[in-house]
mmCIF file with all atom_site columns, C-alpha atoms in Angstrom:
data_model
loop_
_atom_site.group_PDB
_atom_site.id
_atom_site.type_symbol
_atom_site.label_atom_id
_atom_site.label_alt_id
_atom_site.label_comp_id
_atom_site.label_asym_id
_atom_site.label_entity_id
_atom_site.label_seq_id
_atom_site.pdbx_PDB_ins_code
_atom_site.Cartn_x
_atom_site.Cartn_y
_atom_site.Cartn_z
_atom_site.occupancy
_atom_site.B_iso_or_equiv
_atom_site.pdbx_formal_charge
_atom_site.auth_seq_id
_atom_site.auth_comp_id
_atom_site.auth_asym_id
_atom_site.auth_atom_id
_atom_site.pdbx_PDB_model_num
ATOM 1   C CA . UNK A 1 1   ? 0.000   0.000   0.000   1.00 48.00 ? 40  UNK A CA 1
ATOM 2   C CA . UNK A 1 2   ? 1.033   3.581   -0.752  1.00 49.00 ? 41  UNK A CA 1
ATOM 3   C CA . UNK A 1 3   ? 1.565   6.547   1.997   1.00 48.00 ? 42  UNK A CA 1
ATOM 4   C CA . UNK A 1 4   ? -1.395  8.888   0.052   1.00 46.00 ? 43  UNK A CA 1
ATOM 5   C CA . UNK A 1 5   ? 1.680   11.659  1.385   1.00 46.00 ? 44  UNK A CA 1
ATOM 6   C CA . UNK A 1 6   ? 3.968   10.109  -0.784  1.00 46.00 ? 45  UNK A CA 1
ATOM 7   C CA . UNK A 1 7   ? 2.251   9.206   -3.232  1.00 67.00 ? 46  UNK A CA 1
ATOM 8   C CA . UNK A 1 8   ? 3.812   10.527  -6.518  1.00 84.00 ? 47  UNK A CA 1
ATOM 9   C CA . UNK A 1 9   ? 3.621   9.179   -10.103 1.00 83.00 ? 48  UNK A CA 1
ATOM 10  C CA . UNK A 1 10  ? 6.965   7.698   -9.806  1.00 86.00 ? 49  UNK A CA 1
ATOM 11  C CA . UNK A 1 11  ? 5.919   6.059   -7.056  1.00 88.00 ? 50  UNK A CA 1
ATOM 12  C CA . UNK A 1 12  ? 2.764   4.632   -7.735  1.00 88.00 ? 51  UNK A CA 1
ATOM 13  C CA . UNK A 1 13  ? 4.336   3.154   -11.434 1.00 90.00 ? 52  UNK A CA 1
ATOM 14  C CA . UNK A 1 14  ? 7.155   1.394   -9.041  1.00 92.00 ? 53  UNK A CA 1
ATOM 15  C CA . UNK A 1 15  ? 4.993   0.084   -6.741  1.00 92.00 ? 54  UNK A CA 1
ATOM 16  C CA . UNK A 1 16  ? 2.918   -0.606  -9.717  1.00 93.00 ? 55  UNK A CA 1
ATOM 17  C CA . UNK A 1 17  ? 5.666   -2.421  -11.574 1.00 93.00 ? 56  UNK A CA 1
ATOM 18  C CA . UNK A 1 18  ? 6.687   -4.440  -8.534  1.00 94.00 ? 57  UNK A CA 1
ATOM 19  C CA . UNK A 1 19  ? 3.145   -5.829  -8.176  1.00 93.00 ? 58  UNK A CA 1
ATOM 20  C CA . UNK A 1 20  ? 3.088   -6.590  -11.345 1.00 93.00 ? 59  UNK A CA 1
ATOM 21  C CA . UNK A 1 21  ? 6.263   -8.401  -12.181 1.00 92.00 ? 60  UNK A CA 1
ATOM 22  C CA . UNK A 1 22  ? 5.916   -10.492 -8.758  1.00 91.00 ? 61  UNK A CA 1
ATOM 23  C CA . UNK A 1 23  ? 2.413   -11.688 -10.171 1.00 91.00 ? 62  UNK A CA 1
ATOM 24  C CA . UNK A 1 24  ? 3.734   -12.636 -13.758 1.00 92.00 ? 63  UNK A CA 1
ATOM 25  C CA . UNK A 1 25  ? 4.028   -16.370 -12.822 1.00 90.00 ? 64  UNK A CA 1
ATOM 26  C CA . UNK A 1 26  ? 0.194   -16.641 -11.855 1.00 89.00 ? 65  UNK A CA 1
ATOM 27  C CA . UNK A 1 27  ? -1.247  -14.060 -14.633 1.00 91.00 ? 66  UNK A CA 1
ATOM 28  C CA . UNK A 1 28  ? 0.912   -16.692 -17.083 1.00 90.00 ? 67  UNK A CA 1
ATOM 29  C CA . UNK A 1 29  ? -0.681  -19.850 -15.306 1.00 87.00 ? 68  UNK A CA 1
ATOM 30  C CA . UNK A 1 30  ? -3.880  -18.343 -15.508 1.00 87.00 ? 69  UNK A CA 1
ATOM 31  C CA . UNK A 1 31  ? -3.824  -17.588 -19.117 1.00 89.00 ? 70  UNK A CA 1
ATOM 32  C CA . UNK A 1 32  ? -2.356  -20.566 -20.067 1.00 86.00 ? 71  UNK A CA 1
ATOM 33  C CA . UNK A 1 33  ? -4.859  -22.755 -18.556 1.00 83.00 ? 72  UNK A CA 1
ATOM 34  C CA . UNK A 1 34  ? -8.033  -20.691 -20.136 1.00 83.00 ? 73  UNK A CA 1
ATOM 35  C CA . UNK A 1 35  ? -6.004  -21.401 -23.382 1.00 82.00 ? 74  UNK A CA 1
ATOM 36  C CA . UNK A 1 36  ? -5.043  -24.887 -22.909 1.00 75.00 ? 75  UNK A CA 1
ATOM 37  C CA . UNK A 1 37  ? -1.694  -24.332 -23.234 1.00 70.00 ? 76  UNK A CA 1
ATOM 38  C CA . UNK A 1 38  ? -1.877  -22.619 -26.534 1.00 72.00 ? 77  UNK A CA 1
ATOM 39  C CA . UNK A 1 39  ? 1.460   -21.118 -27.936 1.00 80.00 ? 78  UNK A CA 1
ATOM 40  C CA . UNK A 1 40  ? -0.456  -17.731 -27.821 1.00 86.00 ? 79  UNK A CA 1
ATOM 41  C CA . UNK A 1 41  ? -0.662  -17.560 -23.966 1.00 89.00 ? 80  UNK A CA 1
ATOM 42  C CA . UNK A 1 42  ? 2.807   -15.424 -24.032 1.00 91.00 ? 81  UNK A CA 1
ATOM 43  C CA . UNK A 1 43  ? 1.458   -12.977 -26.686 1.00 93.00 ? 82  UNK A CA 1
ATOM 44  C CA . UNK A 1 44  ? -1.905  -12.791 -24.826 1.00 94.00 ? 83  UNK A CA 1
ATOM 45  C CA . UNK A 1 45  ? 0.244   -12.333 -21.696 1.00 94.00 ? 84  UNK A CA 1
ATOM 46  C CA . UNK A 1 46  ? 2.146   -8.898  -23.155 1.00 95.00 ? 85  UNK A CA 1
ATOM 47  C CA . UNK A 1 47  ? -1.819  -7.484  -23.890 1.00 95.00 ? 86  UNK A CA 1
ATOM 48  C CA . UNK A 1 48  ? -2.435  -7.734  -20.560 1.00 95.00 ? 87  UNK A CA 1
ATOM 49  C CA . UNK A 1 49  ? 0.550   -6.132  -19.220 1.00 94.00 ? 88  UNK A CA 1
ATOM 50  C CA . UNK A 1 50  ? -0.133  -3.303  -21.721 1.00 94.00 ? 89  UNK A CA 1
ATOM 51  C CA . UNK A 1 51  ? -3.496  -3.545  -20.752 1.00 94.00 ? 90  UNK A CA 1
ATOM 52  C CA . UNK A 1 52  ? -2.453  -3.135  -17.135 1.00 94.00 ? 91  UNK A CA 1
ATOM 53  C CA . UNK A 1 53  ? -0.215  -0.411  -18.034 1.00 93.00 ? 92  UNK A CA 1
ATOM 54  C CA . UNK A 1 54  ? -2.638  1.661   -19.679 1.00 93.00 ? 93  UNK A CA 1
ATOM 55  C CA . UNK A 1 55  ? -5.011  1.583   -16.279 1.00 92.00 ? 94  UNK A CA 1
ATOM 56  C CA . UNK A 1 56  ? -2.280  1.962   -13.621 1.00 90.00 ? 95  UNK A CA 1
ATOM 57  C CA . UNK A 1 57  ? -3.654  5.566   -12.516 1.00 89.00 ? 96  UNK A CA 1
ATOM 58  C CA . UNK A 1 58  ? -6.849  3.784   -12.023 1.00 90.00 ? 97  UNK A CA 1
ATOM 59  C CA . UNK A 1 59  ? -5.601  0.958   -9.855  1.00 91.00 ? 98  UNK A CA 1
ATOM 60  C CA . UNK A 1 60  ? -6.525  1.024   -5.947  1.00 91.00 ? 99  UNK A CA 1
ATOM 61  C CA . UNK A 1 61  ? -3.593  -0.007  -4.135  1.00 90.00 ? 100 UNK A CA 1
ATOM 62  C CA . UNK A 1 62  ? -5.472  -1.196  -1.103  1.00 91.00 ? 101 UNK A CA 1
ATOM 63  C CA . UNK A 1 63  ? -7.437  -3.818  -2.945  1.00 89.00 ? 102 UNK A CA 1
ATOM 64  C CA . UNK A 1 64  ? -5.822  -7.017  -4.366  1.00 90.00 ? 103 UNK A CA 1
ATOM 65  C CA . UNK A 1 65  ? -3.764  -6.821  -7.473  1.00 92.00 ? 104 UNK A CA 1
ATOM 66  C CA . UNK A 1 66  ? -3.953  -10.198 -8.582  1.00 89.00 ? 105 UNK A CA 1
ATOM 67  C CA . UNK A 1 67  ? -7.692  -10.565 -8.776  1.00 88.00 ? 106 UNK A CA 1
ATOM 68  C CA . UNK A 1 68  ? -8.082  -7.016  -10.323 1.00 93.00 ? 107 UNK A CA 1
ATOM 69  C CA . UNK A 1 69  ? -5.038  -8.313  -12.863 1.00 93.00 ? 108 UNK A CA 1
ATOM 70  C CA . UNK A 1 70  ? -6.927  -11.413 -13.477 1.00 91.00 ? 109 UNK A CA 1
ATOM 71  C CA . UNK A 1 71  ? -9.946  -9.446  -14.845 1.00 91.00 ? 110 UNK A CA 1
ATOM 72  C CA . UNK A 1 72  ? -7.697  -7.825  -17.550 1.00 94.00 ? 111 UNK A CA 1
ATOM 73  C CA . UNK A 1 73  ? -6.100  -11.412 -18.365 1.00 93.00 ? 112 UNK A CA 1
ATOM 74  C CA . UNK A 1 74  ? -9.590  -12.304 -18.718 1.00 90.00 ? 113 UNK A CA 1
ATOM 75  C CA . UNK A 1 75  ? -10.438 -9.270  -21.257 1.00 91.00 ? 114 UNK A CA 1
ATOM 76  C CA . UNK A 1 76  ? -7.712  -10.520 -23.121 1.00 94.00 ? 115 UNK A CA 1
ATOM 77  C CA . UNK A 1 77  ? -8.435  -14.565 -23.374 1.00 90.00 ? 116 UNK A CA 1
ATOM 78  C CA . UNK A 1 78  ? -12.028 -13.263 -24.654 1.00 87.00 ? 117 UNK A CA 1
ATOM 79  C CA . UNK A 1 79  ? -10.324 -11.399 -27.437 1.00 88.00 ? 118 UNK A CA 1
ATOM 80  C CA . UNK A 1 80  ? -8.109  -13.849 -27.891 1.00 87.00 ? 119 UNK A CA 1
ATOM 81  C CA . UNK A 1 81  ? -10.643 -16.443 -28.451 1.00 80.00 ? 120 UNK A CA 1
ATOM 82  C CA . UNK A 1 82  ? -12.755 -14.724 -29.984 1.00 79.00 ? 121 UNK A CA 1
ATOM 83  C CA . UNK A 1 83  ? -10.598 -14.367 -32.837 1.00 79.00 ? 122 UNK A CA 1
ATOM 84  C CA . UNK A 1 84  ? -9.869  -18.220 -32.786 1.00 75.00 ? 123 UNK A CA 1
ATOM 85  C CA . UNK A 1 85  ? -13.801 -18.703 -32.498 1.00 64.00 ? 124 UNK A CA 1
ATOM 86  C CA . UNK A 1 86  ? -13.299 -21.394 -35.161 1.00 59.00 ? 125 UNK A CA 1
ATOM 87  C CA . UNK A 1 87  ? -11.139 -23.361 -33.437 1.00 55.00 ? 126 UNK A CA 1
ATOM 88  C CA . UNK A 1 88  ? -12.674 -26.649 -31.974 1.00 54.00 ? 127 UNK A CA 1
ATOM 89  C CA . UNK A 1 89  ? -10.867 -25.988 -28.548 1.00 54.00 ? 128 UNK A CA 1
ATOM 90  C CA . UNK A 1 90  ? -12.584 -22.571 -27.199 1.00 56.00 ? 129 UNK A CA 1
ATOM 91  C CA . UNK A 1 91  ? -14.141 -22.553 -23.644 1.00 61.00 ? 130 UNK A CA 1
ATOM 92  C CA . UNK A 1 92  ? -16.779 -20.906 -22.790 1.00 66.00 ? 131 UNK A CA 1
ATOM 93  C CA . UNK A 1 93  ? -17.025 -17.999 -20.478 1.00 68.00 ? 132 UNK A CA 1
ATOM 94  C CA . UNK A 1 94  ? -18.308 -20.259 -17.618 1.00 73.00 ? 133 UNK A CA 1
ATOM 95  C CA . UNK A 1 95  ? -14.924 -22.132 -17.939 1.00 72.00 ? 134 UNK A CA 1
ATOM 96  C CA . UNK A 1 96  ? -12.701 -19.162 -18.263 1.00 68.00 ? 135 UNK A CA 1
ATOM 97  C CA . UNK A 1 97  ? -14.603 -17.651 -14.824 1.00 71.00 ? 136 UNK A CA 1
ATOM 98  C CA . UNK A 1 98  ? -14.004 -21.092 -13.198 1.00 75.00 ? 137 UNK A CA 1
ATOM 99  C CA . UNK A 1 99  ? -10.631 -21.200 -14.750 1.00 72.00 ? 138 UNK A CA 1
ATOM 100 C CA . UNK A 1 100 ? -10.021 -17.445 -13.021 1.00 70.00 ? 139 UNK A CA 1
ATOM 101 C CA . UNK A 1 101 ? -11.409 -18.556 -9.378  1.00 72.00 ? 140 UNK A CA 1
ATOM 102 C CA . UNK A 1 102 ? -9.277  -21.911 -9.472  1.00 71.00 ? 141 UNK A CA 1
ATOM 103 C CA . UNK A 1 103 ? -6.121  -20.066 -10.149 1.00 70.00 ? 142 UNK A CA 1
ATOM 104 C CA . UNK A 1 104 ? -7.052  -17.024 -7.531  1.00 67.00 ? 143 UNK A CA 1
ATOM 105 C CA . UNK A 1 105 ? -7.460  -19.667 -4.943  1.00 68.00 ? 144 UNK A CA 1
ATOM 106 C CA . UNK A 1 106 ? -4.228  -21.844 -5.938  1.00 67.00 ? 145 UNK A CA 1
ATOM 107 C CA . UNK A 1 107 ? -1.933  -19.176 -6.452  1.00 66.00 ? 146 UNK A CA 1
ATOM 108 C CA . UNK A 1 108 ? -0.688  -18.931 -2.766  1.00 62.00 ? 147 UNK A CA 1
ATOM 109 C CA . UNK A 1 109 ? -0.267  -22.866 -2.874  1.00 67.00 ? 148 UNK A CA 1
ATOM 110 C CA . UNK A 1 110 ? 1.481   -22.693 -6.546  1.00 68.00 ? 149 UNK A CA 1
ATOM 111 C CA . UNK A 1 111 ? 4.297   -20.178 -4.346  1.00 70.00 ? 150 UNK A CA 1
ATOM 112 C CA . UNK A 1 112 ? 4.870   -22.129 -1.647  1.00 78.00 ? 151 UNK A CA 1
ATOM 113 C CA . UNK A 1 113 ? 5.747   -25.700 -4.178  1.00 78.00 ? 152 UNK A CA 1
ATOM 114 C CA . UNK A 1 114 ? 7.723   -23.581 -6.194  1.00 78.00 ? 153 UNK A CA 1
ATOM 115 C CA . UNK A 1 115 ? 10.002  -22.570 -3.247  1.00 82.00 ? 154 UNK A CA 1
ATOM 116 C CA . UNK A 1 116 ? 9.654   -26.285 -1.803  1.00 85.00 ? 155 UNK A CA 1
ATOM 117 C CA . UNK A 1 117 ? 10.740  -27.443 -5.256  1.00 85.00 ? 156 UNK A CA 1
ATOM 118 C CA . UNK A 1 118 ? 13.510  -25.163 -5.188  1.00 86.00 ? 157 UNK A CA 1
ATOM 119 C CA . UNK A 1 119 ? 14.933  -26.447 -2.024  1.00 89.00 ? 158 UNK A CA 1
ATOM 120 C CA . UNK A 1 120 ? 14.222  -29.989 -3.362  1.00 90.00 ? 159 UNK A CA 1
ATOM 121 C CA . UNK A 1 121 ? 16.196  -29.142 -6.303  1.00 90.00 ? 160 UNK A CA 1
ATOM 122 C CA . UNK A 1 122 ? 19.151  -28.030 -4.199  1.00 92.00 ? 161 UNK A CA 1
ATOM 123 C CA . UNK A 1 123 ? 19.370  -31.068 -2.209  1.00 93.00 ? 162 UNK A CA 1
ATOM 124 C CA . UNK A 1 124 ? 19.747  -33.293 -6.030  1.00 91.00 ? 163 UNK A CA 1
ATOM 125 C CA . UNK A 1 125 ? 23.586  -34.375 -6.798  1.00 94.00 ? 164 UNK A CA 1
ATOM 126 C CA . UNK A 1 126 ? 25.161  -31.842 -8.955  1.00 93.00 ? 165 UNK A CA 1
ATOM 127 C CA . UNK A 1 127 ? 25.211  -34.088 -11.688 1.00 93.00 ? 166 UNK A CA 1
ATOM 128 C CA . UNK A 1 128 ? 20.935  -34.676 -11.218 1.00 93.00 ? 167 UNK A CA 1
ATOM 129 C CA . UNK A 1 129 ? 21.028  -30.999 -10.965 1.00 91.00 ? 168 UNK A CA 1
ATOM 130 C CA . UNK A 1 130 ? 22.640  -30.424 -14.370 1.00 92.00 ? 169 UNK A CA 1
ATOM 131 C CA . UNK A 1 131 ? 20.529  -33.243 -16.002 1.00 91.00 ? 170 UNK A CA 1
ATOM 132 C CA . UNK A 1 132 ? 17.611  -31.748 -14.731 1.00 90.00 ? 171 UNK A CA 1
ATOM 133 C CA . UNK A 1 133 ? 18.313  -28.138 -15.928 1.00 88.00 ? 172 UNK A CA 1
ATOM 134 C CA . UNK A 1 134 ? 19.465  -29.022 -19.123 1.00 89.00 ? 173 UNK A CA 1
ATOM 135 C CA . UNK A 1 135 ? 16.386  -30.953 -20.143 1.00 89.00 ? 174 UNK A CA 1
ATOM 136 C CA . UNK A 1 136 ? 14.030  -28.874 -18.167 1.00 84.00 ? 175 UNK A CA 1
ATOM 137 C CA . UNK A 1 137 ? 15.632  -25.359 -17.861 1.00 81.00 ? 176 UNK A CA 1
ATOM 138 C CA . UNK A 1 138 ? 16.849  -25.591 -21.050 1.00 83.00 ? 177 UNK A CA 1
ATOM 139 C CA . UNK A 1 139 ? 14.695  -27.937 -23.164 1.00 84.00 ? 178 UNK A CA 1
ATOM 140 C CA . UNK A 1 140 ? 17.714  -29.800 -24.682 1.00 89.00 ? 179 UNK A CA 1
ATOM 141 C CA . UNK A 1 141 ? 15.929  -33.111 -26.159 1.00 91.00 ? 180 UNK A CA 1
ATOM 142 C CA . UNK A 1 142 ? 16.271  -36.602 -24.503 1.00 92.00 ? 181 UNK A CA 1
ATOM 143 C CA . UNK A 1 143 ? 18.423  -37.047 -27.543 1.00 93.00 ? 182 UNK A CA 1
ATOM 144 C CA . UNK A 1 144 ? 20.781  -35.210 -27.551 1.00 93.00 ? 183 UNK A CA 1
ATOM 145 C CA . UNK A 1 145 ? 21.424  -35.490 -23.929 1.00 93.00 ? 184 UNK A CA 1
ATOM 146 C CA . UNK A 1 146 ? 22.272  -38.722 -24.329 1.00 94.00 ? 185 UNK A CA 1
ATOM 147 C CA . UNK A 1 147 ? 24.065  -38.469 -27.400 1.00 94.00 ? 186 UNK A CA 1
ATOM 148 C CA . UNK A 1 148 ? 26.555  -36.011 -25.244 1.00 93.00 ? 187 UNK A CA 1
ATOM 149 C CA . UNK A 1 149 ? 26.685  -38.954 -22.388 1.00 93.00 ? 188 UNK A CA 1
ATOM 150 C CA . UNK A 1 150 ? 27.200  -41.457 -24.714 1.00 95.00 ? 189 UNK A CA 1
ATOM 151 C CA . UNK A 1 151 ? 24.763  -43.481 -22.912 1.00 93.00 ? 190 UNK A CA 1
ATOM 152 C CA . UNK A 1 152 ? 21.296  -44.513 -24.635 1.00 93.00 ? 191 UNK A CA 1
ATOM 153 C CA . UNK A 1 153 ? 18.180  -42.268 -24.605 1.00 92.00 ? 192 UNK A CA 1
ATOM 154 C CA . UNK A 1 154 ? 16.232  -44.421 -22.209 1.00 93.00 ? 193 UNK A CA 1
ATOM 155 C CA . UNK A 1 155 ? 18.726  -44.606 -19.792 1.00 93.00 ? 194 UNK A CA 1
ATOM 156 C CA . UNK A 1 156 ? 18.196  -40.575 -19.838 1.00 92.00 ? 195 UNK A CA 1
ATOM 157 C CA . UNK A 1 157 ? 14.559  -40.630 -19.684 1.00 93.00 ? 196 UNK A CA 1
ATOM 158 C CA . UNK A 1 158 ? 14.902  -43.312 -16.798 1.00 93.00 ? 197 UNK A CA 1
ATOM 159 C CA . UNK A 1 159 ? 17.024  -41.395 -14.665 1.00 94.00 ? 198 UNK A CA 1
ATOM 160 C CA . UNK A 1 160 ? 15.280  -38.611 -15.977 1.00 92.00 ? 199 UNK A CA 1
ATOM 161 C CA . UNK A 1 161 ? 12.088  -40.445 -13.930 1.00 93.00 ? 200 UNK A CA 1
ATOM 162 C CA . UNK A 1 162 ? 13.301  -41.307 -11.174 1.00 94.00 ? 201 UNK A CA 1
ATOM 163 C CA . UNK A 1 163 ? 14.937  -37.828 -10.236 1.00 92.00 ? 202 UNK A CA 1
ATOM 164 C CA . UNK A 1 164 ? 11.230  -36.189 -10.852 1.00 91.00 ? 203 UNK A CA 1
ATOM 165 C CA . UNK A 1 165 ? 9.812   -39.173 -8.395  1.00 93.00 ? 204 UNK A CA 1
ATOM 166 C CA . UNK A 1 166 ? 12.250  -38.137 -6.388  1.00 92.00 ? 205 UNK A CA 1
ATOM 167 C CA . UNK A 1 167 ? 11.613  -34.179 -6.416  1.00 90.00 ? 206 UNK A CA 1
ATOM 168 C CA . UNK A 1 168 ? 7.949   -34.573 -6.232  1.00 89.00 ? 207 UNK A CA 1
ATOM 169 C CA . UNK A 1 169 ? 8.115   -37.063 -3.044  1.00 92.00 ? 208 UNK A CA 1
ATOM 170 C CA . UNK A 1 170 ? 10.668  -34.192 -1.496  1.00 91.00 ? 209 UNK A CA 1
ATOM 171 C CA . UNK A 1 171 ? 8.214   -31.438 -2.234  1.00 88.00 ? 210 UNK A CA 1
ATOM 172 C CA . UNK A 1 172 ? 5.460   -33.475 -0.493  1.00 89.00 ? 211 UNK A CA 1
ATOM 173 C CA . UNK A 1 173 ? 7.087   -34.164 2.202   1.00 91.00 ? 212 UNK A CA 1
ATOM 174 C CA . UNK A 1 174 ? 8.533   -30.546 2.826   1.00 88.00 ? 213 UNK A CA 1
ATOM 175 C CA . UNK A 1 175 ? 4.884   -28.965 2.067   1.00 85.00 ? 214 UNK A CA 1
ATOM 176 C CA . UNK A 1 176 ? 3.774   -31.083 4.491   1.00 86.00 ? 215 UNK A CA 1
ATOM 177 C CA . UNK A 1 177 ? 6.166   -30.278 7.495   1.00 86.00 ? 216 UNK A CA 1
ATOM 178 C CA . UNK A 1 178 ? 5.683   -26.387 6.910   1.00 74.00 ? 217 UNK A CA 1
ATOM 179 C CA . UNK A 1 179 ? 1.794   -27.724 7.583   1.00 63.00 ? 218 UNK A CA 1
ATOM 180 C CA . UNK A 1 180 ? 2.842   -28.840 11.064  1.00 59.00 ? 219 UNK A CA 1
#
């Protein structure tokens, strides 16, 4: 919230901007889900943030940002889809809303996995690290990973496996002591 004594243009865009790149992750999860994971979500993404941009003398600091966020990222799936209205794959506006409510009420839970996956990750061998950077991080194919190990491709996807077993049973278990 902003000090109404302080509260310049300059200010309110910084505190503006903060809010707004510290809520990218869940304004990009939201979108992406309402489009299935269409290609377009990043472009879709950008017309929200100029969307956002455009109303930032309008915004009420002491009200939520992500919800008021999510109603411009909504704005923009409706365009979006209405200009793929052909495509067999369109919700409807029902879904979207549900879609919107899901992701307001996850996005606190979304936060604290990412930062349990994070220490998860740390605890992996270097080498697991690496393998799991390069092929996540980085999207280097199966392939080629292997190709570079001189080992075969299913050994990669194997280990690959068992490392993400691995992560997901840490991240469980670490959610669930912060719960106690």
């Amino acid at each position: 919230m902003l000090d109404p004594k302080t509260n310049t243009a300059a200010e309110r865009n910084t505190q503006f901007v903060k809010l707004l790149t510290s809520h990218q992750p869940q304004i990009y999860a939201y979108i992406s889900s309402a489009l299935c994971g269409d290609t377009a979500a990043a472009d879709v993404l950008q017309e929200t943030n100029l969307s956002l941009w455009a109303q930032v003398e309008r915004y009420d600091f002491d009200r939520p940002f992500l919800a008021w966020a999510f109603g411009f990222a909504r704005q923009q799936v409706m365009a979006y889809r209405k200009t793929c209205s052909r495509s067999r794959l369109v919700f409807c506006e029902e879904v979207v809303d549900k879609i919107a409510e899901h992701c307001l009420l996850t996005s606190d839970t979304v936060d604290d996995r990412l930062a349990a996956l994070d220490r998860c990750m740390k605890r992996l061998s270097p080498s697991q690290a690496e393998l799991v950077r390069e092929r996540y991080s980085s999207k280097v194919p199966v392939q080629t990973i292997a190709e570079r190990l001189d080992v075969p491709a299913h050994a990669i996807s194997s280990r690959l496996h068992r490392i993400r077993k691995s992560l997901a049973m840490c991240v469980q278990q670490t959610l669930a002591t912060e719960v106690r």
